[in-house]
PDB file of C-alpha atoms in Angstrom:
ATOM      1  CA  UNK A   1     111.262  95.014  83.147  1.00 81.00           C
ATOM      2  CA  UNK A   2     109.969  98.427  83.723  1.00 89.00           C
ATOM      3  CA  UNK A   3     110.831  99.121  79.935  1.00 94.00           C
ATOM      4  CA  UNK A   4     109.310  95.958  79.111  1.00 94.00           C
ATOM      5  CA  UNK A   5     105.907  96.900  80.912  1.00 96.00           C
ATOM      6  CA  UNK A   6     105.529 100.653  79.256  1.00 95.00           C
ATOM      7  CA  UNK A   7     105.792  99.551  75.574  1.00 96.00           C
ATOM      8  CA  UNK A   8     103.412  96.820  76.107  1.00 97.00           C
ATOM      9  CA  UNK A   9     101.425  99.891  77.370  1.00 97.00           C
ATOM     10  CA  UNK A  10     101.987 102.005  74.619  1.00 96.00           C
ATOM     11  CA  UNK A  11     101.105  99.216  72.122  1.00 97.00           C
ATOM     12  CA  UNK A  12      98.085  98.427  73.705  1.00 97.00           C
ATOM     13  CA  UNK A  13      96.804 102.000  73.584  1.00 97.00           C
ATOM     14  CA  UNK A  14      97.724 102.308  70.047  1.00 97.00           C
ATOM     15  CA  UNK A  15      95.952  99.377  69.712  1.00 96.00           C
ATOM     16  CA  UNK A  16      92.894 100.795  71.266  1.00 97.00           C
ATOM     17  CA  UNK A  17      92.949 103.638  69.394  1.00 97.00           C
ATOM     18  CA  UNK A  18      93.040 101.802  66.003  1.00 97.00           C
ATOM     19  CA  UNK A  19      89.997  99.315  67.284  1.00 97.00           C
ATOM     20  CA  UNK A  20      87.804 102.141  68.925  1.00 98.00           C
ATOM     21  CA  UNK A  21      85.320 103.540  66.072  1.00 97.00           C
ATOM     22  CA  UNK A  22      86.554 107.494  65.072  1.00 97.00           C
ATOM     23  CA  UNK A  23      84.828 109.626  67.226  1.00 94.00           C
ATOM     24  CA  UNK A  24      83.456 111.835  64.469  1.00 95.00           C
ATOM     25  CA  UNK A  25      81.919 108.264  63.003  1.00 97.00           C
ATOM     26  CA  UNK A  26      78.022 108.567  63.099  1.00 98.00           C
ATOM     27  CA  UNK A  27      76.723 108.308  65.633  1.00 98.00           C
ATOM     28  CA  UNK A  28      79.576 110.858  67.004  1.00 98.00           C
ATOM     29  CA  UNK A  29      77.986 110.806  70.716  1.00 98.00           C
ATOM     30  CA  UNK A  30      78.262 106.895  71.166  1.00 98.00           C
ATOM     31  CA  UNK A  31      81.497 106.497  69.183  1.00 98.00           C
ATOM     32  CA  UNK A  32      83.003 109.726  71.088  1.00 97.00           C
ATOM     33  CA  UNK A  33      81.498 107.713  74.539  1.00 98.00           C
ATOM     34  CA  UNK A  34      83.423 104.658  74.274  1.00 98.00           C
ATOM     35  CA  UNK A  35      85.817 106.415  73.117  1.00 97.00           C
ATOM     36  CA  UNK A  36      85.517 107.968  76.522  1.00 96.00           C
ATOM     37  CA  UNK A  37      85.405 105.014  78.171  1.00 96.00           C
ATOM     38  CA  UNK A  38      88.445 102.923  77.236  1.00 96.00           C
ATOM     39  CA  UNK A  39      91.029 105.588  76.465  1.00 95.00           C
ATOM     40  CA  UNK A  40      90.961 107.852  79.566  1.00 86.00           C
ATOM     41  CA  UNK A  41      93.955 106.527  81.321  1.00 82.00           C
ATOM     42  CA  UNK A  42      93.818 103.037  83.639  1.00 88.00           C
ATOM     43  CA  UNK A  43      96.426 100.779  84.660  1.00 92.00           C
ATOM     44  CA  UNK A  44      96.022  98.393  81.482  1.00 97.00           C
ATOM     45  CA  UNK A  45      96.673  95.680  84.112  1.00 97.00           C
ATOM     46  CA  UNK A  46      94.248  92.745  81.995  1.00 98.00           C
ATOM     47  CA  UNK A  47      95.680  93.351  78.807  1.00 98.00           C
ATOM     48  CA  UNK A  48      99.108  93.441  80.894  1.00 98.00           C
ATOM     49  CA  UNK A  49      98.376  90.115  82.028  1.00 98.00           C
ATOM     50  CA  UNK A  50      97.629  88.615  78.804  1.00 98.00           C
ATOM     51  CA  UNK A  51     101.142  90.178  76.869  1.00 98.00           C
ATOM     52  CA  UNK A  52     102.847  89.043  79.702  1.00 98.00           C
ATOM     53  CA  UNK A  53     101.447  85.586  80.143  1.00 98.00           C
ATOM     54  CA  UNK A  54     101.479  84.977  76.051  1.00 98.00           C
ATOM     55  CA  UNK A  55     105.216  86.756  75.651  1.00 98.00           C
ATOM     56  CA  UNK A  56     106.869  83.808  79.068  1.00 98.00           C
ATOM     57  CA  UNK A  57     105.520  80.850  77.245  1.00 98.00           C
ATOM     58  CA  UNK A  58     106.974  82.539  73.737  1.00 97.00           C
ATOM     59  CA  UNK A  59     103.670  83.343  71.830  1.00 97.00           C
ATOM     60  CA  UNK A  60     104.641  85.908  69.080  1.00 95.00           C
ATOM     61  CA  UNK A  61     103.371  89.151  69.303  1.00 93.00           C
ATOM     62  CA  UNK A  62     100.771  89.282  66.996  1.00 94.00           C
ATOM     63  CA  UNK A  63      98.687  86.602  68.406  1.00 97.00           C
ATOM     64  CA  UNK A  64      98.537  88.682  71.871  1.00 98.00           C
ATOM     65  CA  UNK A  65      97.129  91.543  70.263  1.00 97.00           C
ATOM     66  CA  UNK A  66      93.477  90.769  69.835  1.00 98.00           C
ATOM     67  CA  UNK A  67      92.946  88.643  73.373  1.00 98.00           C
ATOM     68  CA  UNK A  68      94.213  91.660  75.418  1.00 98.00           C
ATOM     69  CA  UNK A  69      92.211  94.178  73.348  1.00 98.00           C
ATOM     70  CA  UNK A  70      88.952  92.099  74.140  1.00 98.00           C
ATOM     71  CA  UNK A  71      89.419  91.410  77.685  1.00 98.00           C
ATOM     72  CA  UNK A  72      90.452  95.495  77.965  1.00 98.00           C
ATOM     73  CA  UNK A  73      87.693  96.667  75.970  1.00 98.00           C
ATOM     74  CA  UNK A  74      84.744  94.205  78.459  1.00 98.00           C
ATOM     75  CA  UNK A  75      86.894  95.803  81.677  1.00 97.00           C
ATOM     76  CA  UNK A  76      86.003  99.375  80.013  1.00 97.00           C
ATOM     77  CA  UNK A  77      82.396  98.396  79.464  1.00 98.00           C
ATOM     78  CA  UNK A  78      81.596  96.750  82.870  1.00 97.00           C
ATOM     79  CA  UNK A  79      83.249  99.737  84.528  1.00 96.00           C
ATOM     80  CA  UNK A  80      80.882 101.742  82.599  1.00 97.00           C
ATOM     81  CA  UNK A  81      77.637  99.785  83.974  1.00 97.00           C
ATOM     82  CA  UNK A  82      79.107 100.050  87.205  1.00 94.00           C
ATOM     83  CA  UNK A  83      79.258 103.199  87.512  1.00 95.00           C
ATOM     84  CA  UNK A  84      75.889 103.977  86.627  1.00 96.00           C
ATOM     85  CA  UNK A  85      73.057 105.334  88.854  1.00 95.00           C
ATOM     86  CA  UNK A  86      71.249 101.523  89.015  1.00 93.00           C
ATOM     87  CA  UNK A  87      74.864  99.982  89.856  1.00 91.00           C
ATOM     88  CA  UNK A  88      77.062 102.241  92.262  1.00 88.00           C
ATOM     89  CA  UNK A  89      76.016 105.444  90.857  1.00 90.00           C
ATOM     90  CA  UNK A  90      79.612 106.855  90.912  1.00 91.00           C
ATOM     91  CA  UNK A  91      80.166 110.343  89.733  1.00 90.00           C
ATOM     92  CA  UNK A  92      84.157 109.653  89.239  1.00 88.00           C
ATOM     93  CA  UNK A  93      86.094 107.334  86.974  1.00 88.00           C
ATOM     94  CA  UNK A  94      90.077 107.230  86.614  1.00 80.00           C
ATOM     95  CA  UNK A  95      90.148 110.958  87.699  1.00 81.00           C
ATOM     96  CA  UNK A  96      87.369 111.898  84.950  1.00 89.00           C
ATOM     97  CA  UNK A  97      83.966 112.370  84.936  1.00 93.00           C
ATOM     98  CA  UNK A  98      81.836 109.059  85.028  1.00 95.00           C
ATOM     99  CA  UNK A  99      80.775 108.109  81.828  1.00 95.00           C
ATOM    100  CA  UNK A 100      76.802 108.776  82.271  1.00 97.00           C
ATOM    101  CA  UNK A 101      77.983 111.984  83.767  1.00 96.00           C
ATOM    102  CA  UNK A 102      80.450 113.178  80.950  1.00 95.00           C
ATOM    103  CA  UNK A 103      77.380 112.319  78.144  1.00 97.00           C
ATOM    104  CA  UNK A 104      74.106 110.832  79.837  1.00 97.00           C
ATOM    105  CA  UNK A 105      72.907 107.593  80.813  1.00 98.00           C
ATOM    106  CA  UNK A 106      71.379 106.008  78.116  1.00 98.00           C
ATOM    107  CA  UNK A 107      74.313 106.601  76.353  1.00 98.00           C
ATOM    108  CA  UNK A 108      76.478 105.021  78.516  1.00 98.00           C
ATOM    109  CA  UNK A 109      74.224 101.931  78.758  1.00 98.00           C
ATOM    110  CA  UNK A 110      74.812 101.700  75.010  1.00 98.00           C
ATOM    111  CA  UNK A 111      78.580 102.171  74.790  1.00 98.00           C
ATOM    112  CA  UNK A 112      79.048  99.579  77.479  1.00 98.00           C
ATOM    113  CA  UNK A 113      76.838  97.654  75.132  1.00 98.00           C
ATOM    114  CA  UNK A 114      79.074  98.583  72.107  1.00 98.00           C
ATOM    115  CA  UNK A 115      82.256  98.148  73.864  1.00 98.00           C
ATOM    116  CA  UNK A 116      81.696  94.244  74.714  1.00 98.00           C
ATOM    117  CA  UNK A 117      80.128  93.839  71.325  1.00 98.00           C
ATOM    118  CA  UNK A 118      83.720  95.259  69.791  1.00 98.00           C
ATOM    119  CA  UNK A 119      85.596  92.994  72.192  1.00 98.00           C
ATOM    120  CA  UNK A 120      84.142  89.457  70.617  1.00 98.00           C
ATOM    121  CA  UNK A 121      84.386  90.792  67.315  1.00 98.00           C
ATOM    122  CA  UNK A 122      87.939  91.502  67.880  1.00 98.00           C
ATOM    123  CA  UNK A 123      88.442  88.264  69.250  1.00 98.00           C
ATOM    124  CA  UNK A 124      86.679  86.802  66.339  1.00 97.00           C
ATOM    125  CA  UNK A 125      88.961  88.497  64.273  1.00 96.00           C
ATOM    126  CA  UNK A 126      92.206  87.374  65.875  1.00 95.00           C
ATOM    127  CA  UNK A 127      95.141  85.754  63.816  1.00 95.00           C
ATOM    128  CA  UNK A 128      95.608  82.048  64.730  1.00 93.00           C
ATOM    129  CA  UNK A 129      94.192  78.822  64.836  1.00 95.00           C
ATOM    130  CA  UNK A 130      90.193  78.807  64.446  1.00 97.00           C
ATOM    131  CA  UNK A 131      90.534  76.455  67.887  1.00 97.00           C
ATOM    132  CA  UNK A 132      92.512  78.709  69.651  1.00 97.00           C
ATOM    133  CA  UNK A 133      89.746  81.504  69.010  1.00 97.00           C
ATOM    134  CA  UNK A 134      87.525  79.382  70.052  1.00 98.00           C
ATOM    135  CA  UNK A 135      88.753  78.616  73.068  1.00 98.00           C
ATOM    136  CA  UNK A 136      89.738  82.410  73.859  1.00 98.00           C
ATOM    137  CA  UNK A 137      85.998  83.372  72.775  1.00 98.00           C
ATOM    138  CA  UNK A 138      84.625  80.850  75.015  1.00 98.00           C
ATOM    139  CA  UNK A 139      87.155  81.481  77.997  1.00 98.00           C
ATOM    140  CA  UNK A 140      86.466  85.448  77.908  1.00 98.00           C
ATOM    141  CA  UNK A 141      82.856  84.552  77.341  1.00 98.00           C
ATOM    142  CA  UNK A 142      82.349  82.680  80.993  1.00 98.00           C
ATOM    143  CA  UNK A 143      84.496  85.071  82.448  1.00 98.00           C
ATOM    144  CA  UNK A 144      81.945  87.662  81.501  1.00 98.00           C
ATOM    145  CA  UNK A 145      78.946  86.251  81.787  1.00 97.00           C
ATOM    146  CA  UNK A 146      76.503  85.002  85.332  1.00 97.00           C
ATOM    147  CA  UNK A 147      79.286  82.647  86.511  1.00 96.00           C
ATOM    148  CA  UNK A 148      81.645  85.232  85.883  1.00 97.00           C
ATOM    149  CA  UNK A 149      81.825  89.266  86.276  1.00 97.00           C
ATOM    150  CA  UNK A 150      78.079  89.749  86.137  1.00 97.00           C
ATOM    151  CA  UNK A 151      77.307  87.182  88.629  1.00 96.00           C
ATOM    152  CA  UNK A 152      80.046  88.677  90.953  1.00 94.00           C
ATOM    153  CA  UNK A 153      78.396  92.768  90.269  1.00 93.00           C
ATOM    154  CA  UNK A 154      74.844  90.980  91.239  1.00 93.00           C
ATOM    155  CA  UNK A 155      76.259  89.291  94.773  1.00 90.00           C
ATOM    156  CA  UNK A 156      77.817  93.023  95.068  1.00 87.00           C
ATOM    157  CA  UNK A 157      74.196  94.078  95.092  1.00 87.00           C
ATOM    158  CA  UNK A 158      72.995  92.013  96.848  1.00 84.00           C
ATOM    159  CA  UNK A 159      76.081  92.881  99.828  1.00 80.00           C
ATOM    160  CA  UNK A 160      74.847  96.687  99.803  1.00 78.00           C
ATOM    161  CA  UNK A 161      73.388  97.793 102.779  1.00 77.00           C
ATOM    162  CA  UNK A 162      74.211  94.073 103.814  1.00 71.00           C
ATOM    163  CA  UNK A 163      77.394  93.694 105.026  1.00 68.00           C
ATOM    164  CA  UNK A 164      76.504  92.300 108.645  1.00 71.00           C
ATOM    165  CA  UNK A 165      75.237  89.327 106.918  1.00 75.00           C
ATOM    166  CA  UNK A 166      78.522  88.542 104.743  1.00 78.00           C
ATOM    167  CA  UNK A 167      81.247  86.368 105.745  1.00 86.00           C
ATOM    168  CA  UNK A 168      84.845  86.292 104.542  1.00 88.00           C
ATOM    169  CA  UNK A 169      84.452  83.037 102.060  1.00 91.00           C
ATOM    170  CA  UNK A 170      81.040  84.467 100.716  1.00 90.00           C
ATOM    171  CA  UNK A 171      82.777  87.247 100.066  1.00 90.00           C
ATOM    172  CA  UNK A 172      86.068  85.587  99.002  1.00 92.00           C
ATOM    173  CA  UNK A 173      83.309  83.846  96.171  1.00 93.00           C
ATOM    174  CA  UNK A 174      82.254  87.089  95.441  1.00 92.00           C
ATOM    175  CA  UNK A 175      85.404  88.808  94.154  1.00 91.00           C
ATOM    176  CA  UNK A 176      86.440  85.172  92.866  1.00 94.00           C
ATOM    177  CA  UNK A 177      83.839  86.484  90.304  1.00 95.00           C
ATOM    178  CA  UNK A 178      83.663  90.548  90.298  1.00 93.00           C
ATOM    179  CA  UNK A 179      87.153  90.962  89.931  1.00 94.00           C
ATOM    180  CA  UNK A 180      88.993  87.426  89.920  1.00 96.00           C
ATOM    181  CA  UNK A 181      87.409  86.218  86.690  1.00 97.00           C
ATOM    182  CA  UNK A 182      88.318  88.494  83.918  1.00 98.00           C
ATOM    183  CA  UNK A 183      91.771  88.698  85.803  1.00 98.00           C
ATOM    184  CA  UNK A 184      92.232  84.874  85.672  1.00 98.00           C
ATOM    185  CA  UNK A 185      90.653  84.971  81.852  1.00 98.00           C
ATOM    186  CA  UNK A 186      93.602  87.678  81.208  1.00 98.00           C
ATOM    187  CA  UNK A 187      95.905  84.905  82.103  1.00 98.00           C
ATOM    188  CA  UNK A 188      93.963  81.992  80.360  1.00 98.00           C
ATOM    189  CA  UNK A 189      93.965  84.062  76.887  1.00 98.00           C
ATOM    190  CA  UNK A 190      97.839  84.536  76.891  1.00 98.00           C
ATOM    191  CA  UNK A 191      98.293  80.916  77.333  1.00 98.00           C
ATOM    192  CA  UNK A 192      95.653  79.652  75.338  1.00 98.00           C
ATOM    193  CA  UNK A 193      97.541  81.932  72.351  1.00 97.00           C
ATOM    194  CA  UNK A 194     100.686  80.576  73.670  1.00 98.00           C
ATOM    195  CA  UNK A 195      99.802  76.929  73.447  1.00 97.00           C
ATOM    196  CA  UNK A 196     100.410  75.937  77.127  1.00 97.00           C
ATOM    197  CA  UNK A 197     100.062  72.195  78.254  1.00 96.00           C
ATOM    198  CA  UNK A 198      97.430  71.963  81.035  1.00 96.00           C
ATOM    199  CA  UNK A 199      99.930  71.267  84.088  1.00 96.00           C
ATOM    200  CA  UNK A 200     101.236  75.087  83.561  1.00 97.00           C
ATOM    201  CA  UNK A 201      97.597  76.350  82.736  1.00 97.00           C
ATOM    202  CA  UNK A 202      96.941  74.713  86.439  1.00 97.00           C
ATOM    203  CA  UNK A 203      99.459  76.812  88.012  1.00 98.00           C
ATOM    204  CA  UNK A 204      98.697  79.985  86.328  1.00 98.00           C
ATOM    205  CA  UNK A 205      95.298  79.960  87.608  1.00 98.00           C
ATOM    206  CA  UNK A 206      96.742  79.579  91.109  1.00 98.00           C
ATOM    207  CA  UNK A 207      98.502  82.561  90.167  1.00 98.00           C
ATOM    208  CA  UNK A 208      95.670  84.515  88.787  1.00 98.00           C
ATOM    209  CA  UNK A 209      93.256  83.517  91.656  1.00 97.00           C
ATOM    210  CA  UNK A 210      95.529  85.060  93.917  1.00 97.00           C
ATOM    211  CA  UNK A 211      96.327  87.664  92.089  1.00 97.00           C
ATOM    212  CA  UNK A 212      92.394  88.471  91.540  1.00 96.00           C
ATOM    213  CA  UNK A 213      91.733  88.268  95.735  1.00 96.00           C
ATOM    214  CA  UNK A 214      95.130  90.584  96.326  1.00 96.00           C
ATOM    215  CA  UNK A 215      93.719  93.196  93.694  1.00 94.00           C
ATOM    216  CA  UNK A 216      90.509  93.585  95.382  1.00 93.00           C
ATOM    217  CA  UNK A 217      91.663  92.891  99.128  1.00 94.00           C
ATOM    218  CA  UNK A 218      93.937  96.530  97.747  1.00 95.00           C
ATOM    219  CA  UNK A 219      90.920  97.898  96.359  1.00 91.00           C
ATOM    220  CA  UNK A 220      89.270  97.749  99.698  1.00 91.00           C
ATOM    221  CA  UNK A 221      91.727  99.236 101.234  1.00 93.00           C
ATOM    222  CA  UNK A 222      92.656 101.909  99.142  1.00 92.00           C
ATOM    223  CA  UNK A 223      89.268 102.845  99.736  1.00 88.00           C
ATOM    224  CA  UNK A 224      89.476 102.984 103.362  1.00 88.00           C
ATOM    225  CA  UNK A 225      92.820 104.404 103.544  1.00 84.00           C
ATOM    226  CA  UNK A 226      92.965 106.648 100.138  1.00 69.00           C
ATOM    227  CA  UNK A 227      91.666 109.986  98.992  1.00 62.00           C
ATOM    228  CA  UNK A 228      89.474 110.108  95.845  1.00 55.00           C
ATOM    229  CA  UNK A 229      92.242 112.843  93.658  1.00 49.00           C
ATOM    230  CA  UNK A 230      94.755 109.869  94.049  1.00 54.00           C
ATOM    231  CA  UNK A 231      92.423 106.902  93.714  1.00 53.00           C
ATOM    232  CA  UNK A 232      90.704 109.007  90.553  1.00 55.00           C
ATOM    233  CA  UNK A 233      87.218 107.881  91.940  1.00 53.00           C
ATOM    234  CA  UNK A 234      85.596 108.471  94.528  1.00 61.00           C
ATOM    235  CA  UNK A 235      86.843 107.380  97.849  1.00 55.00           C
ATOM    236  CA  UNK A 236      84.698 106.025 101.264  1.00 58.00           C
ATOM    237  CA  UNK A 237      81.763 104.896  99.140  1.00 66.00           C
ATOM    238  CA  UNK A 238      81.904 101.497 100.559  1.00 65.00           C
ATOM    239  CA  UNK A 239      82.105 102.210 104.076  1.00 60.00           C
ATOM    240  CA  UNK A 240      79.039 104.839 103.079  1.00 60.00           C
ATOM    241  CA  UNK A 241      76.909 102.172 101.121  1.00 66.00           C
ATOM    242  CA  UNK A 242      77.392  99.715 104.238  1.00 68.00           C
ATOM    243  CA  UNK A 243      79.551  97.514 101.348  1.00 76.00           C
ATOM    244  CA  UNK A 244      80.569  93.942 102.672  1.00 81.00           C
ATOM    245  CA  UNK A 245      84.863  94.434 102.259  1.00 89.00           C
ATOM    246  CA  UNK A 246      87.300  93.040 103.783  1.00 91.00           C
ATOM    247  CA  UNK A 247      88.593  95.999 106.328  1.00 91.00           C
ATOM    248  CA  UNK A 248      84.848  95.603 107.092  1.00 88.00           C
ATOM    249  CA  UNK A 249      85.048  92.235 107.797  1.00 90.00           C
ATOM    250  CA  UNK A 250      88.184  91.493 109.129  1.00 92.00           C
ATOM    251  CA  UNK A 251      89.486  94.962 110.161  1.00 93.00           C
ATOM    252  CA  UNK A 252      92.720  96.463 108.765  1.00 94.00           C
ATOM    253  CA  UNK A 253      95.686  94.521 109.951  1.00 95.00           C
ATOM    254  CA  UNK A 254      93.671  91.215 109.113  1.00 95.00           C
ATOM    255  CA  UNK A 255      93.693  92.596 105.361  1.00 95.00           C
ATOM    256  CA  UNK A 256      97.074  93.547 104.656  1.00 95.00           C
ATOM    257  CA  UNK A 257      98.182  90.487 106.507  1.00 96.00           C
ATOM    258  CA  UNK A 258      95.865  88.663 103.938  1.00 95.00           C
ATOM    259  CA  UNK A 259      97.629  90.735 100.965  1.00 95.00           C
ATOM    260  CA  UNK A 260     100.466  89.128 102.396  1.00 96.00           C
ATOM    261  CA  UNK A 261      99.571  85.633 102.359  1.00 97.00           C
ATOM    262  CA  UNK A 262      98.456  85.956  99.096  1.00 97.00           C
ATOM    263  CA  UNK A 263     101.572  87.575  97.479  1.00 97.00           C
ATOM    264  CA  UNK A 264     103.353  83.927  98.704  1.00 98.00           C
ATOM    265  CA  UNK A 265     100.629  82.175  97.100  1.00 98.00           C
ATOM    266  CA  UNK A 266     101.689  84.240  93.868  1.00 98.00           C
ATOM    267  CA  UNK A 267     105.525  83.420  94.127  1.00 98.00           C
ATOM    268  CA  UNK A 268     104.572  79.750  95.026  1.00 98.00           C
ATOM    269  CA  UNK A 269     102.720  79.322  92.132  1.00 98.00           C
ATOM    270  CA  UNK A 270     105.194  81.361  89.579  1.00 98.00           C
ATOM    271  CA  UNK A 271     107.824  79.638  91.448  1.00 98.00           C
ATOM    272  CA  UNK A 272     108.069  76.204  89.119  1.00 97.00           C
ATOM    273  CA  UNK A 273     108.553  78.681  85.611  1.00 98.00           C
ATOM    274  CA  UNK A 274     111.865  80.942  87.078  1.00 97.00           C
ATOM    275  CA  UNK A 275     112.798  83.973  85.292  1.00 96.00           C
ATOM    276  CA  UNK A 276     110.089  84.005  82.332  1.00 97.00           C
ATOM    277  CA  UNK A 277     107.685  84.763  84.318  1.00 98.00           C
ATOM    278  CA  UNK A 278     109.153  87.841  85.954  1.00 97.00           C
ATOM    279  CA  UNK A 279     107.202  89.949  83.929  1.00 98.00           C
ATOM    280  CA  UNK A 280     103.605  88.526  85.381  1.00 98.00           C
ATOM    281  CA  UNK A 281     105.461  88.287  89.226  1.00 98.00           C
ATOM    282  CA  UNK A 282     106.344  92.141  88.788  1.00 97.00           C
ATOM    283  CA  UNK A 283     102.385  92.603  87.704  1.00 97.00           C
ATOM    284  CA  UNK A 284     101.245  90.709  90.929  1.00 97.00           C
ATOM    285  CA  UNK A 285     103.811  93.435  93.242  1.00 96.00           C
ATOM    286  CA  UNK A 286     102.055  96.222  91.585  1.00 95.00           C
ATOM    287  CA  UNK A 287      98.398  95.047  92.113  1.00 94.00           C
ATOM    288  CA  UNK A 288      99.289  94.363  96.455  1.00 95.00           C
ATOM    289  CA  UNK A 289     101.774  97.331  96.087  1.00 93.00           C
ATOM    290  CA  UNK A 290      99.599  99.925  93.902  1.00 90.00           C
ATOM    291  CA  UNK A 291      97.964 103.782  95.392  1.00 82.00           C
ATOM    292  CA  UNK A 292      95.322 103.933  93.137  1.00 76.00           C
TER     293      UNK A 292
END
């Protein structure tokens, strides 16, 4: 499985390579920003998601391609705007330089602008059925969009400084979007390429929404408990920003127990597809299980 994982790894960083404009391409700053952006390491884990969703319900290949380049290439982009001195104004990014550091920050406005732009034209461009590219388009669209990540990063905003005045299902809603979304569209674009019937597109999202809440439930505690050379960005921001998270909210035991509870709500939902889906139940251990 391990073996599995890495070449899916390696093929989607070929893959970024190819897609991503040369960085001596005029103009060489933006092209050599995103660039930048979506090639500096990461865990791959959306893309991951989307081979490994796609590749259980026997989708060739080829057709996974494109989907998990999109939903990669909008993960590098909104990490970009994140990062920036508006957003979080974070100086360090997968052990590198923040993006509006590395270059400046109207650059890095526009390569997070450039990156989604390459990400539906991608899609666009993907081999398949014209409603199957629909659907992904549409699907990675939402996930994206005000109901979706962007909504999410403004309620995130809106938490700073805030956190007294957060609860645990506003902010359950809140990652449901931040983080959750373009985790569960990961999911949704391997088995819209795959051609899943709607009873097993059910249960995946029960998977993915779990999956979504464990990776950020980590996140908050990796920033608690984690230094920023293994995390590769800065740790204690949230604590420092007065950040509504779920150590925060429900102190530390309450928030691995929760990890907990959500990992069964991960095998539950896997549970009804056996050994195909070993793949996705390995990718749910490492987002509970991960260090940085």
């Amino acid at each position: 499985m391990a073996q599995v994982i890495a070449q899916w790894r390696l093929r989607i960083d070929a893959a970024l390579e190819r897609t991503l404009p040369p960085a001596g391409e005029s103009p060489q700053r933006l092209h050599a920003a995103m660039r930048h952006a979506a090639l500096l390491g990461g865990k791959r884990m959306r893309p991951l998601l989307v081979h490994a969703t796609g590749a259980a319900f026997g989708a060739d290949m080829a057709l996974l391609d494109a989907p998990a380049l999109a939903v990669e290439l909008v993960h590098a982009y909104s990490l970009v705007h994140d990062d920036l001195p508006a957003m979080d104004d974070d100086a360090l990014r997968r052990g590198q330089p923040t993006l509006h550091v590395a270059f400046d920050e109207a650059t890095a406005i526009l390569a997070g602008d450039a990156l989604q732009s390459l990400a539906f034209a991608t899609l666009a461009q993907a081999p398949g059925s014209a409603d199957a590219r629909i659907d992904m388009l549409r699907e990675l669209a939402l996930a994206a969009g005000s109901r979706g990540m962007c909504g999410g990063q403004a309620l995130d905003i809106e938490a700073t400084g805030a956190a007294e005045r957060f609860g645990v299902d506003e902010l359950e809603d809140l990652h449901s979007l931040k983080t959750g979304a373009l985790l569960r569209a990961s999911v949704r674009l391997g088995a819209i390429a795959a051609g899943v019937d709607a009873s097993a597109r059910a249960a995946l999202d029960r998977y993915a929404d779990a999956l979504g809440l464990a990776f950020q439930v980590r996140d908050d505690l990796l920033d608690v408990e984690g230094d920023s050379a293994t995390l590769g960005k800065t740790a204690g921001k949230d604590a420092a920003q007065d950040k509504a998270t779920f150590p925060a909210l429900i102190g530390i035991d309450a928030s691995r127990a929760r990890l907990e509870s959500l990992r069964a709500e991960m095998t539950d939902a896997l549970a009804p597809f056996g050994d195909r889906v070993a793949v996705l139940a390995e990718l749910g251990r490492q987002a509970i299980e991960r260090v940085r």
